[in-house]
CSV table of C-alpha atoms in Angstrom, one decimal:
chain,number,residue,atom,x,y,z
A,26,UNK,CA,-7.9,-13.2,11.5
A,27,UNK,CA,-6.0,-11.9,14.1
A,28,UNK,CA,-5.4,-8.2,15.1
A,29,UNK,CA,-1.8,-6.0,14.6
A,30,UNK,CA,-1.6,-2.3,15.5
A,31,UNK,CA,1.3,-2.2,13.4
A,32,UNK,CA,4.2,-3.9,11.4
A,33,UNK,CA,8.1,-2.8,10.8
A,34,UNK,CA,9.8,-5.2,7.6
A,35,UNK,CA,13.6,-5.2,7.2
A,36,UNK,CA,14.4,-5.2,3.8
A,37,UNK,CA,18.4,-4.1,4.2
A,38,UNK,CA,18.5,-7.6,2.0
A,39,UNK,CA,16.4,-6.4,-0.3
A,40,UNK,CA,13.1,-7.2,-1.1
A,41,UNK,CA,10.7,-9.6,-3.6
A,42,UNK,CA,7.6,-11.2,-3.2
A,43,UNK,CA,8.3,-14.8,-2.0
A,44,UNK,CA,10.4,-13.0,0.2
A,45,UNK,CA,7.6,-10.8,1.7
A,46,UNK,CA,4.8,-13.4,1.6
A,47,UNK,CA,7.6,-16.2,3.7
A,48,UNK,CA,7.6,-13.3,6.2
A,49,UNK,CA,4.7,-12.9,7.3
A,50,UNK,CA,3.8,-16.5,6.9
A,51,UNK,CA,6.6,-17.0,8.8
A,52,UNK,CA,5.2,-14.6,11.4
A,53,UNK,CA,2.1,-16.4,12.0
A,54,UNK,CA,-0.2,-15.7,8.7
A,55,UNK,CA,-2.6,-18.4,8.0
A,56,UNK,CA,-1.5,-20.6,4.4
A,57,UNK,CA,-4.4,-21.2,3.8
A,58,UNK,CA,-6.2,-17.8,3.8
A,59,UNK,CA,-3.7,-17.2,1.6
A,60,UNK,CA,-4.4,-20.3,-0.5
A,61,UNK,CA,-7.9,-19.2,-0.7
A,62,UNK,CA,-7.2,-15.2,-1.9
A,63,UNK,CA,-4.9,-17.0,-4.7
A,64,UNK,CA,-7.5,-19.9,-5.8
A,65,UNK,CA,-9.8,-16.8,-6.0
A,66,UNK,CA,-8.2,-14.8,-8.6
A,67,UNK,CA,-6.5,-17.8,-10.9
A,68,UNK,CA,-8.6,-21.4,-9.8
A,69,UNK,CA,-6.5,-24.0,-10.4
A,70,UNK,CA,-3.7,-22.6,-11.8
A,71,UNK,CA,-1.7,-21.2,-8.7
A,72,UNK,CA,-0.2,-23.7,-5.8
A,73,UNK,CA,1.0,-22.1,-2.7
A,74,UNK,CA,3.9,-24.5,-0.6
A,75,UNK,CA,6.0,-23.3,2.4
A,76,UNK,CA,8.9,-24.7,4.0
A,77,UNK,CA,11.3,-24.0,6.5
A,78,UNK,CA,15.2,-23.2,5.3
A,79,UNK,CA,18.3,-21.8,6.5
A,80,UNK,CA,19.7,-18.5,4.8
A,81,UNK,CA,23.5,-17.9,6.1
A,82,UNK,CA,22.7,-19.9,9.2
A,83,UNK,CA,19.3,-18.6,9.9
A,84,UNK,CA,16.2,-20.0,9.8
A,85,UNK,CA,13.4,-18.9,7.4
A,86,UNK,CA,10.3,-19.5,5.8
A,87,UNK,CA,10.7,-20.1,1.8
A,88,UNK,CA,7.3,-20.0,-0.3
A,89,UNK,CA,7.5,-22.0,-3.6
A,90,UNK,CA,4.5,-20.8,-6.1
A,91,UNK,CA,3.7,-23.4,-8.2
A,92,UNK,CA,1.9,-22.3,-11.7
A,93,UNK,CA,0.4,-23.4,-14.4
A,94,UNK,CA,2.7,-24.5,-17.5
A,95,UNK,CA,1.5,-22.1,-19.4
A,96,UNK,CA,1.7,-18.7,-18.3
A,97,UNK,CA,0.4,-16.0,-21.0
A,98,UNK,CA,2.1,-12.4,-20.8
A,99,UNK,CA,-0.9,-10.4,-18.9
A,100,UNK,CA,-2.1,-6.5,-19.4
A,101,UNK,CA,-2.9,-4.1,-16.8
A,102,UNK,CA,-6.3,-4.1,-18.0
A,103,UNK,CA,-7.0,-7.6,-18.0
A,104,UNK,CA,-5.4,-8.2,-14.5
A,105,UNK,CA,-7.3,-5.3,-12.9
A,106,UNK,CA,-10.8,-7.1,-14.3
A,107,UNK,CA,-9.5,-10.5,-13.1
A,108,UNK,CA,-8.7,-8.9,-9.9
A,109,UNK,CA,-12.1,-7.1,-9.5
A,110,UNK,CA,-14.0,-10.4,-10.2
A,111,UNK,CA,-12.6,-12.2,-7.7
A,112,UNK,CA,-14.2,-13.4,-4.6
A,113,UNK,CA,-11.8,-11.5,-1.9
A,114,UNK,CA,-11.8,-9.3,0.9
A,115,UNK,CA,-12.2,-5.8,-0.4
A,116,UNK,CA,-8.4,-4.4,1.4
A,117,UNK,CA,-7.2,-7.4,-0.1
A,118,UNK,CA,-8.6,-6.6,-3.4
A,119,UNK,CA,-7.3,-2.9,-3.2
A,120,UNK,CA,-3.9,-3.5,-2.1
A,121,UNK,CA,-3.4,-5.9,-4.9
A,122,UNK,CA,-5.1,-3.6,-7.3
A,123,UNK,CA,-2.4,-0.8,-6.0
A,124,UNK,CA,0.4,-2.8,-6.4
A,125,UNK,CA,0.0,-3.7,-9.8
A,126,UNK,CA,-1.3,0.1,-11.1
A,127,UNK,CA,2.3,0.7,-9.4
A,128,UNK,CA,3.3,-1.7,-11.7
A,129,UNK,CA,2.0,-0.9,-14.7
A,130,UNK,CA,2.2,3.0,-14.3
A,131,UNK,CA,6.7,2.1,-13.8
A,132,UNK,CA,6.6,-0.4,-16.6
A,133,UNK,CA,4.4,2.0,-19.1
A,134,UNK,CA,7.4,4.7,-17.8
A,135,UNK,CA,10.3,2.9,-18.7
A,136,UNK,CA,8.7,1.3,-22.1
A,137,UNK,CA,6.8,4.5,-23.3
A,138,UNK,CA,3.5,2.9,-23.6
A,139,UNK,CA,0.5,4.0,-22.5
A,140,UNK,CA,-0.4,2.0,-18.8
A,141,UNK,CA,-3.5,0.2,-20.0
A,142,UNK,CA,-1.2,-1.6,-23.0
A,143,UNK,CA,1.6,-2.4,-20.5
A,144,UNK,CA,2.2,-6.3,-21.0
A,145,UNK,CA,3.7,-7.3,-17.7
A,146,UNK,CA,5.8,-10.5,-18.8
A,147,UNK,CA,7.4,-11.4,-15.4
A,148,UNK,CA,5.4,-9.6,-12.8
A,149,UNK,CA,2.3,-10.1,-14.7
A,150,UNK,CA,3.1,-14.0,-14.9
A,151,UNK,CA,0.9,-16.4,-12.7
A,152,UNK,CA,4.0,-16.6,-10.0
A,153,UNK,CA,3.9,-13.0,-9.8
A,154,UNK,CA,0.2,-12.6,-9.3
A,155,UNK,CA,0.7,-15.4,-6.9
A,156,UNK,CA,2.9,-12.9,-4.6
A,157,UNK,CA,1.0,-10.0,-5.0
A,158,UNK,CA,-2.2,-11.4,-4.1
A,159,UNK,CA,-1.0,-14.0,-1.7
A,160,UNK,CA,1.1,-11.2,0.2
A,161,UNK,CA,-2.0,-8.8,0.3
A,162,UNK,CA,-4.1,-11.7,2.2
A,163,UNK,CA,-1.0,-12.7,4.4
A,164,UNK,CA,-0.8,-8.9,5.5
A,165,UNK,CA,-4.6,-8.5,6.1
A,166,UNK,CA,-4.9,-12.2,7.5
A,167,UNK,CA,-2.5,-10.4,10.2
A,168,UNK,CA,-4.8,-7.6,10.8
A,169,UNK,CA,-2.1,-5.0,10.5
A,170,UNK,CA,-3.3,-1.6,10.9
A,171,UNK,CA,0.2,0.1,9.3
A,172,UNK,CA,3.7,-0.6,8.5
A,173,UNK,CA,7.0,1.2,7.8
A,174,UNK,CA,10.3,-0.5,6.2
A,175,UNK,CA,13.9,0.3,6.3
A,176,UNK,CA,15.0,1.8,3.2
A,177,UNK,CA,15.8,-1.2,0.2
A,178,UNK,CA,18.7,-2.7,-0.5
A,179,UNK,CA,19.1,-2.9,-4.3
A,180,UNK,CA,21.5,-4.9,-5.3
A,181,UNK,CA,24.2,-4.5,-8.3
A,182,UNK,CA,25.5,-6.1,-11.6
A,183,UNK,CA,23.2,-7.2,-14.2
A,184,UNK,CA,19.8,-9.2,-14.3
A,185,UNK,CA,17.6,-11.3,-16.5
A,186,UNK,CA,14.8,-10.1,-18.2
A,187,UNK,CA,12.1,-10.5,-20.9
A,188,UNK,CA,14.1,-7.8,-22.9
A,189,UNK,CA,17.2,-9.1,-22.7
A,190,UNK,CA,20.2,-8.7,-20.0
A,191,UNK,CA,19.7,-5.5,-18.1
A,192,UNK,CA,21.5,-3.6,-15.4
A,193,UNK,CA,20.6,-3.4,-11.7
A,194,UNK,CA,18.8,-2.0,-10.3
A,195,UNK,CA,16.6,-2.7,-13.0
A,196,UNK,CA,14.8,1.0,-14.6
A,197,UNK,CA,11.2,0.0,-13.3
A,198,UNK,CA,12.3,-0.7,-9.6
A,199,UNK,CA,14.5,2.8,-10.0
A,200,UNK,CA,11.0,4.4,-11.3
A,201,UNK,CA,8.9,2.7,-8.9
A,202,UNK,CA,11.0,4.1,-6.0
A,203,UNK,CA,11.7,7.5,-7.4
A,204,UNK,CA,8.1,8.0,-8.4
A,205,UNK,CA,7.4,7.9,-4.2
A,206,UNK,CA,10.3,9.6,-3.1
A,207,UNK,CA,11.6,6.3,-1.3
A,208,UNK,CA,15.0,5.5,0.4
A,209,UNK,CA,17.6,3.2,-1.0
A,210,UNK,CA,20.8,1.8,-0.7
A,211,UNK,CA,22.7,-0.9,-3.4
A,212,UNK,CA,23.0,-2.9,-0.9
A,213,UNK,CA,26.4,-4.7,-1.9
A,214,UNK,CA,25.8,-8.1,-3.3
A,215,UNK,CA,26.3,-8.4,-6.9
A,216,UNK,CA,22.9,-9.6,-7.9
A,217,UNK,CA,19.0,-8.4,-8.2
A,218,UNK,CA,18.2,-8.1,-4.2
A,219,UNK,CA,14.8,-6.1,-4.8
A,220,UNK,CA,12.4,-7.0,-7.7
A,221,UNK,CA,9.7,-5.1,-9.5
A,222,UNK,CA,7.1,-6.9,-7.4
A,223,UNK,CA,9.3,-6.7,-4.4
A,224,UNK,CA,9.6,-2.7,-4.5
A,225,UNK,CA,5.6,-2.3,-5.7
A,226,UNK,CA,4.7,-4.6,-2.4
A,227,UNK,CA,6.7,-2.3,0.3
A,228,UNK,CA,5.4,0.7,-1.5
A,229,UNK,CA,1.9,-0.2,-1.3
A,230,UNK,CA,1.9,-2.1,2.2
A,231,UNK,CA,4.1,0.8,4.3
A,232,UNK,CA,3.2,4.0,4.6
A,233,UNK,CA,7.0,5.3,5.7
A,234,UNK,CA,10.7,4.8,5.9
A,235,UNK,CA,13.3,4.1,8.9
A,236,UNK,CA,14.4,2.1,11.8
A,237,UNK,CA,12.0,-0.3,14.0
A,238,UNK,CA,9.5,2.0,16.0
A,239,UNK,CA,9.0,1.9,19.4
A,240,UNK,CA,6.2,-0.2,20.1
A,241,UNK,CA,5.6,-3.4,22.6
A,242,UNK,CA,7.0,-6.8,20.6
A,243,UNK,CA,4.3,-9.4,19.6
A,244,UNK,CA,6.4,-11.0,17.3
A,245,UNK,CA,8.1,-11.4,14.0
A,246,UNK,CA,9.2,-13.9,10.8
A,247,UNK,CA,11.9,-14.5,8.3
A,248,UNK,CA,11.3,-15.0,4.7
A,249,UNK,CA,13.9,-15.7,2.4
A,250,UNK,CA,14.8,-15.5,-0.9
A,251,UNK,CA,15.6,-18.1,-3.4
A,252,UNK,CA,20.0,-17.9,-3.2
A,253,UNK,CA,21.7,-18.8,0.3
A,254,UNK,CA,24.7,-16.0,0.2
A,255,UNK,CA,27.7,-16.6,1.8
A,256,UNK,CA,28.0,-13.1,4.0
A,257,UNK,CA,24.7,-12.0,4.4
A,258,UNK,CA,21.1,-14.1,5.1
A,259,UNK,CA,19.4,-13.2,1.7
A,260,UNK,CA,15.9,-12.5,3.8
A,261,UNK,CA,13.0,-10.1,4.2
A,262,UNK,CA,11.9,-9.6,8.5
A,263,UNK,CA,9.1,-8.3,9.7
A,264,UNK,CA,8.4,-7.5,13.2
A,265,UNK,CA,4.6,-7.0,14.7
A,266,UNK,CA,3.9,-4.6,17.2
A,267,UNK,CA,1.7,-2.8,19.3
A,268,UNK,CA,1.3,0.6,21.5
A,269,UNK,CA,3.0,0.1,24.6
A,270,UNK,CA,0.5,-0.1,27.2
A,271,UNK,CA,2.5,1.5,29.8
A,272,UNK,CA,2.2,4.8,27.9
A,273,UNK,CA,-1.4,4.6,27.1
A,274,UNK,CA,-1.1,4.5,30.8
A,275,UNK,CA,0.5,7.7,30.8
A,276,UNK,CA,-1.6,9.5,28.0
A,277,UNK,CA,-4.8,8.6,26.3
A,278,UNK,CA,-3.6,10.4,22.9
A,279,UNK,CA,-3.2,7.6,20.1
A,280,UNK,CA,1.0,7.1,19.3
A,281,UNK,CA,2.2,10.1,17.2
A,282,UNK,CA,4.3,10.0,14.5
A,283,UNK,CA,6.5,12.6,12.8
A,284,UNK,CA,4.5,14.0,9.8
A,285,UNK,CA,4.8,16.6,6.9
A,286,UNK,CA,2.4,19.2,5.8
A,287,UNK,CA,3.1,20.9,2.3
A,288,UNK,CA,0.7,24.4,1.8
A,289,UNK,CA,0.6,25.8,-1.2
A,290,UNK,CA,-1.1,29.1,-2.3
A,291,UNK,CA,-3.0,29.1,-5.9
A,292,UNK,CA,-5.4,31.8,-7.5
A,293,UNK,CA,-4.6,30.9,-11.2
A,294,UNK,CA,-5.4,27.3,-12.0
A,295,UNK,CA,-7.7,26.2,-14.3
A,296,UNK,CA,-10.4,24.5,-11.3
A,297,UNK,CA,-11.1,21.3,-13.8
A,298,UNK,CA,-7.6,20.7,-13.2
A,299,UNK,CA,-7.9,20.1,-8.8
A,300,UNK,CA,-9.3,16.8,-9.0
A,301,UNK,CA,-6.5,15.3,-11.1
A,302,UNK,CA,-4.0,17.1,-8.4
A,303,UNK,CA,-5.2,15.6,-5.8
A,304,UNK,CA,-5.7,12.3,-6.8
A,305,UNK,CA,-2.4,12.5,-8.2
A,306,UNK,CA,-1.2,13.5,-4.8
A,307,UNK,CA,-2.9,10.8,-2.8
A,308,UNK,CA,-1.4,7.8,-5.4
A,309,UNK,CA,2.0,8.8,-4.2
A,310,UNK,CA,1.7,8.0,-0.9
A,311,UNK,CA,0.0,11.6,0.6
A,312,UNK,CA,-2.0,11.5,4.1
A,313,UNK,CA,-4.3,13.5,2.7
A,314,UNK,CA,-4.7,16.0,0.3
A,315,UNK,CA,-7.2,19.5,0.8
A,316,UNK,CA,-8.4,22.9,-0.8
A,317,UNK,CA,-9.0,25.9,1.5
A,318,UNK,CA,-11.0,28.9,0.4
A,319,UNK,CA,-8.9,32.3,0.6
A,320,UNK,CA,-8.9,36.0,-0.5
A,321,UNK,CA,-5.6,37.1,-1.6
A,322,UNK,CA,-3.9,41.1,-2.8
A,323,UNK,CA,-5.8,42.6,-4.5
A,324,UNK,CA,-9.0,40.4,-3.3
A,325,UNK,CA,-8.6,37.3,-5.9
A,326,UNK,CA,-10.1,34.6,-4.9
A,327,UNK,CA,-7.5,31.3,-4.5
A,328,UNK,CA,-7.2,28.2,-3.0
A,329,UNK,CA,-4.6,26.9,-0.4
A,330,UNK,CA,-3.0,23.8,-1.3
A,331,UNK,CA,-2.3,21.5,2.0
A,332,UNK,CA,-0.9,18.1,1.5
A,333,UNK,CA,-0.6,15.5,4.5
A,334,UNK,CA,2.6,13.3,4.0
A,335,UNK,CA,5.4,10.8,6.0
A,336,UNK,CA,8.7,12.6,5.4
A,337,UNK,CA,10.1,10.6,3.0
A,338,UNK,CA,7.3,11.6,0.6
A,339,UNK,CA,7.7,15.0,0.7
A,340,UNK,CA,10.0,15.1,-2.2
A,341,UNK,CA,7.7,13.6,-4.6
A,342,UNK,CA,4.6,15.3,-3.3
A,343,UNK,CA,6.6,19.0,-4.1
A,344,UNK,CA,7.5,17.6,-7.7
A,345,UNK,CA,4.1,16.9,-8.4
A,346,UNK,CA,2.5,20.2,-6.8
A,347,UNK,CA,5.2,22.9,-8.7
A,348,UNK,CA,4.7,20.6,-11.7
A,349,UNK,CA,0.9,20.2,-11.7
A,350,UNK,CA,-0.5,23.6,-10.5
A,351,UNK,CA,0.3,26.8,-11.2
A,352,UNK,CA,2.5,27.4,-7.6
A,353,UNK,CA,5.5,29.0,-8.0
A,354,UNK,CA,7.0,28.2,-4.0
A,355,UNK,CA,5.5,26.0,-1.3
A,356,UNK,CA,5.7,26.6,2.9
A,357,UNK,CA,6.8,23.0,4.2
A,358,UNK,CA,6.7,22.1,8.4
A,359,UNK,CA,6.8,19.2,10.3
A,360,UNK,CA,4.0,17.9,12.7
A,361,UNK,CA,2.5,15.2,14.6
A,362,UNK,CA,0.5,13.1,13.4
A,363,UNK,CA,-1.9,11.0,15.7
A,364,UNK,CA,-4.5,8.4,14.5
A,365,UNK,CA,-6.7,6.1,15.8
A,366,UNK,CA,-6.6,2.3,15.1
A,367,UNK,CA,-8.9,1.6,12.1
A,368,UNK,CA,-10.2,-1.4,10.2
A,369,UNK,CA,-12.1,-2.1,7.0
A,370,UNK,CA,-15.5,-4.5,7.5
A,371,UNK,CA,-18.7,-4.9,5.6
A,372,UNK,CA,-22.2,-4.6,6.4
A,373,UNK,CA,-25.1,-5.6,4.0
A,374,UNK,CA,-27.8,-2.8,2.6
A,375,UNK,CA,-30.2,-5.4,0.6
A,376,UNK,CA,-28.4,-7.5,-1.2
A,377,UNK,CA,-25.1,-5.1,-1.8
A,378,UNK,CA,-22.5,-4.9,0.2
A,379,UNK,CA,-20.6,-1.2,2.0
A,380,UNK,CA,-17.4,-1.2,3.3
A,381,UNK,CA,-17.7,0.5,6.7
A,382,UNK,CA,-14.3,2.0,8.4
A,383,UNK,CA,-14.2,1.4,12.4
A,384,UNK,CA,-12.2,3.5,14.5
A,385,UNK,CA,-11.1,2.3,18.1
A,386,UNK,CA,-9.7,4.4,20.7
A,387,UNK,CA,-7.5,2.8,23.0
A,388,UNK,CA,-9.5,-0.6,22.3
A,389,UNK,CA,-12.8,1.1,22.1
A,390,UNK,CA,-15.1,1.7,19.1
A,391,UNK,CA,-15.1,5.5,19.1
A,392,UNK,CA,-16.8,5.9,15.4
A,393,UNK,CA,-18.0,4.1,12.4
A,394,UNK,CA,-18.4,5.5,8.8
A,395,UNK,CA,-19.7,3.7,5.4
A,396,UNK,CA,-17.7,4.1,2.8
A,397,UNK,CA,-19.4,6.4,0.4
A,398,UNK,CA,-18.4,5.0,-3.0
A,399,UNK,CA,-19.8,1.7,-1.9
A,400,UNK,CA,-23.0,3.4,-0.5
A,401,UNK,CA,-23.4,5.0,-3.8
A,402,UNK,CA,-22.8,1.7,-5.8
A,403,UNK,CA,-25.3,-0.1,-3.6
A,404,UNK,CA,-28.3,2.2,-4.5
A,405,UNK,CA,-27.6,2.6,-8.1
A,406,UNK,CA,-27.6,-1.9,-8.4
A,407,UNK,CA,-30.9,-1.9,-6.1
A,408,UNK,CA,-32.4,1.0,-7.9
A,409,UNK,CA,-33.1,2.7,-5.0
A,410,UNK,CA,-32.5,6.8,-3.7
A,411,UNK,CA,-29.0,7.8,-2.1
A,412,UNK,CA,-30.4,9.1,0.9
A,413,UNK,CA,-32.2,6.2,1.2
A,414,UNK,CA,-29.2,3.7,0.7
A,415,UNK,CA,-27.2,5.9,3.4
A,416,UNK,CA,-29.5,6.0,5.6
A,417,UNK,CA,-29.8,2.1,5.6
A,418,UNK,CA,-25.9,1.9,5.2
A,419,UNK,CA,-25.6,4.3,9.0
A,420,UNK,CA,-28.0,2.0,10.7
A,421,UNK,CA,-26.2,-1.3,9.5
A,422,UNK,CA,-23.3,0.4,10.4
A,423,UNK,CA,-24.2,1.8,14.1
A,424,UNK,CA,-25.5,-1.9,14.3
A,425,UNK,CA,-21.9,-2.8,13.6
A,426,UNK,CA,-20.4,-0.7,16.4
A,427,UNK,CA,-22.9,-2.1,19.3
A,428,UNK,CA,-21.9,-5.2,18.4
A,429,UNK,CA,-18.5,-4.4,18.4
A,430,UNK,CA,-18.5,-2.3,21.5
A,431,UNK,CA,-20.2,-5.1,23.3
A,432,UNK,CA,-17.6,-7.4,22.4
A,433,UNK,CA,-14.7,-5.0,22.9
């Protein structure tokens, strides 16, 4: 696998998953990690194939998924269990398992069904699953560390569904997007340009909105859809970056980026209700998401509300707070946001396994943390203490970060 601070995608053509997967296949992904995360979740039923075409003169990567003959309509609850069975790396297995809760909470919208009952017909079709997972592996395969995206080109007209002929944009790409506050445009063309899967992928895989960033070039691909359009190359690009090194020259901080932070004061809520907020909160797209003790007139105790978001989430993440809690006004400013470069790897404790998150500053290993769900997981299946499983879970981890220091 190799190693990407950071990834931009251009989806003013729109977006879907072939198109997503041929791009960063296209930029250099390995087929057959992908191959593998696919075989993992359906065996034998799923054939990845790439080739190189032309879309309105330019060249791109195509990916052809190849299913079974039969392909069984699929619910949220059985594609979740499949996908928590399989045999893949554990970011892998999250951003897939994001991008179909996406799914399933848009489709569940539109229908009026409760999400575990959602039956996905297309998206949850072996093709689909194909995309989804494949793209996942492609973008860890890559080792990006974030991405942003242009807002989406639509499209227009009228589409093909399970439910008959329906308009486009089709209502679960409009709920998808509106659900996280993103940008759009129709784009022009008088067909579907972004899919349900399409919208779900960029969603889950970028964490804001707007032109390329500046960062030093290491490269790029083309992935194109399945019609050649006479006026515009029907394609998804993605361009890899990293921070330019003449600036770290400059200043040791990490890059910033332009950042919102929503407060919100709150001394009436129910407190069994905070939890559900903030998770609430961080499944549209937050930063981060925090309580602050304070004393307010006439000393009542109450919380401060702050929320961590890009910009473009901002309107979402004020729905959901004056909607939630019991706020009747939030204070909203702008700040910079710096971060380190981070990755996900595994360390053993016994026989289980703990995510650990590595942080790097300016190439060097600068912390290391277990994850703590998986640290708690891993003592309850060996039957052993917490404290005891963390303890072992720090020292596999500190292990880690020699090893990686010394190879840094």
């Amino acid at each position: 696998m190799s190693t990407v601070a950071s990834a931009w995608f251009d989806c003013s053509s729109g977006a879907s998953g072939d198109m997503l997967l041929g791009a960063l296949l296209d930029a250099g992904a390995s087929v057959a990690a992908v191959r593998c995360a696919v075989e993992a979740v359906a065996p034998g039923d799923i054939r990845i194939r790439a080739e190189k075409v032309l879309r309105c003169g330019l060249s791109a990567t195509k990916v052809h998924v190849d299913t079974a003959t039969r392909t069984p309509h699929r619910t949220w609850h059985s594609i979740r269990a499949t996908l928590a069975e399989a045999a893949l790396p554990e970011p892998v297995r999250e951003r897939a398992q994001s991008v179909f809760a996406r799914l399933a909470r848009a489709e569940a919208a539109v229908h009026g069904i409760p999400v575990d009952d959602v039956h996905f017909h297309e998206v949850g079709a072996l093709d689909a699953i194909g995309d989804v997972v494949g793209t996942c592996a492609a973008y860890h395969d890559l080792g990006i560390g974030s991405a942003t995206a242009t807002p989406i080109a639509l499209g227009s007209g009228r589409a093909r569904s399970a439910h008959g002929e329906i308009p486009v944009p089709v209502p679960a790409v409009l709920r998808l997007l509106a659900d996280h506050g993103a940008p759009a445009r129709s784009g022009g063309s008088p067909f579907e340009m972004c899919t349900p899967t399409g919208a779900a992928l960029v969603l889950a895989l970028c964490a804001g909105w707007g032109p390329m960033p500046e960062f030093r070039l290491l490269g790029g691909g083309v992935g194109a859809g399945t019609r050649d359009l006479p006026d515009t190359p029907n394609v998804v690009r993605v361009v890899l970056g990293a921070p330019d090194a003449s600036r770290d020259a400059r200043d040791d901080s990490p890059p910033g980026t332009d950042a919102m932070v929503l407060d919100a004061n709150v001394d009436d809520l129910d407190p069994r209700i905070w939890p559900h907020v903030l998770a609430r909160l961080m499944e549209l797209g937050a930063s981060d998401a925090w309580l602050t003790p304070i004393l307010m007139k006439k000393g009542r105790p109450a919380h401060t509300l702050s929320v961590l978001c890009v910009p473009s989430v901002l309107p979402a993440v004020r729905e959901l707070v004056l909607t939630e809690t019991s706020s009747i006004g939030t204070r909203e400013y702008r700040v910079t946001k710096r971060e380190l470069e981070r990755e996900i790897t595994t360390v053993a404790v016994g026989t289980a396994t703990v995510r650990v998150k590595v942080a790097r500053h300016l190439g060097r290993v600068v912390n290391v943390q277990p994850e703590y769900e998986d640290v708690a997981a891993a003592a309850e299946h060996l039957g052993i203490p917490l404290k005891t499983a963390l303890a072992g879970s720090i020292a596999a981890a500190e292990g880690l970060a020699e090893d990686k220091r010394a190879g840094s």
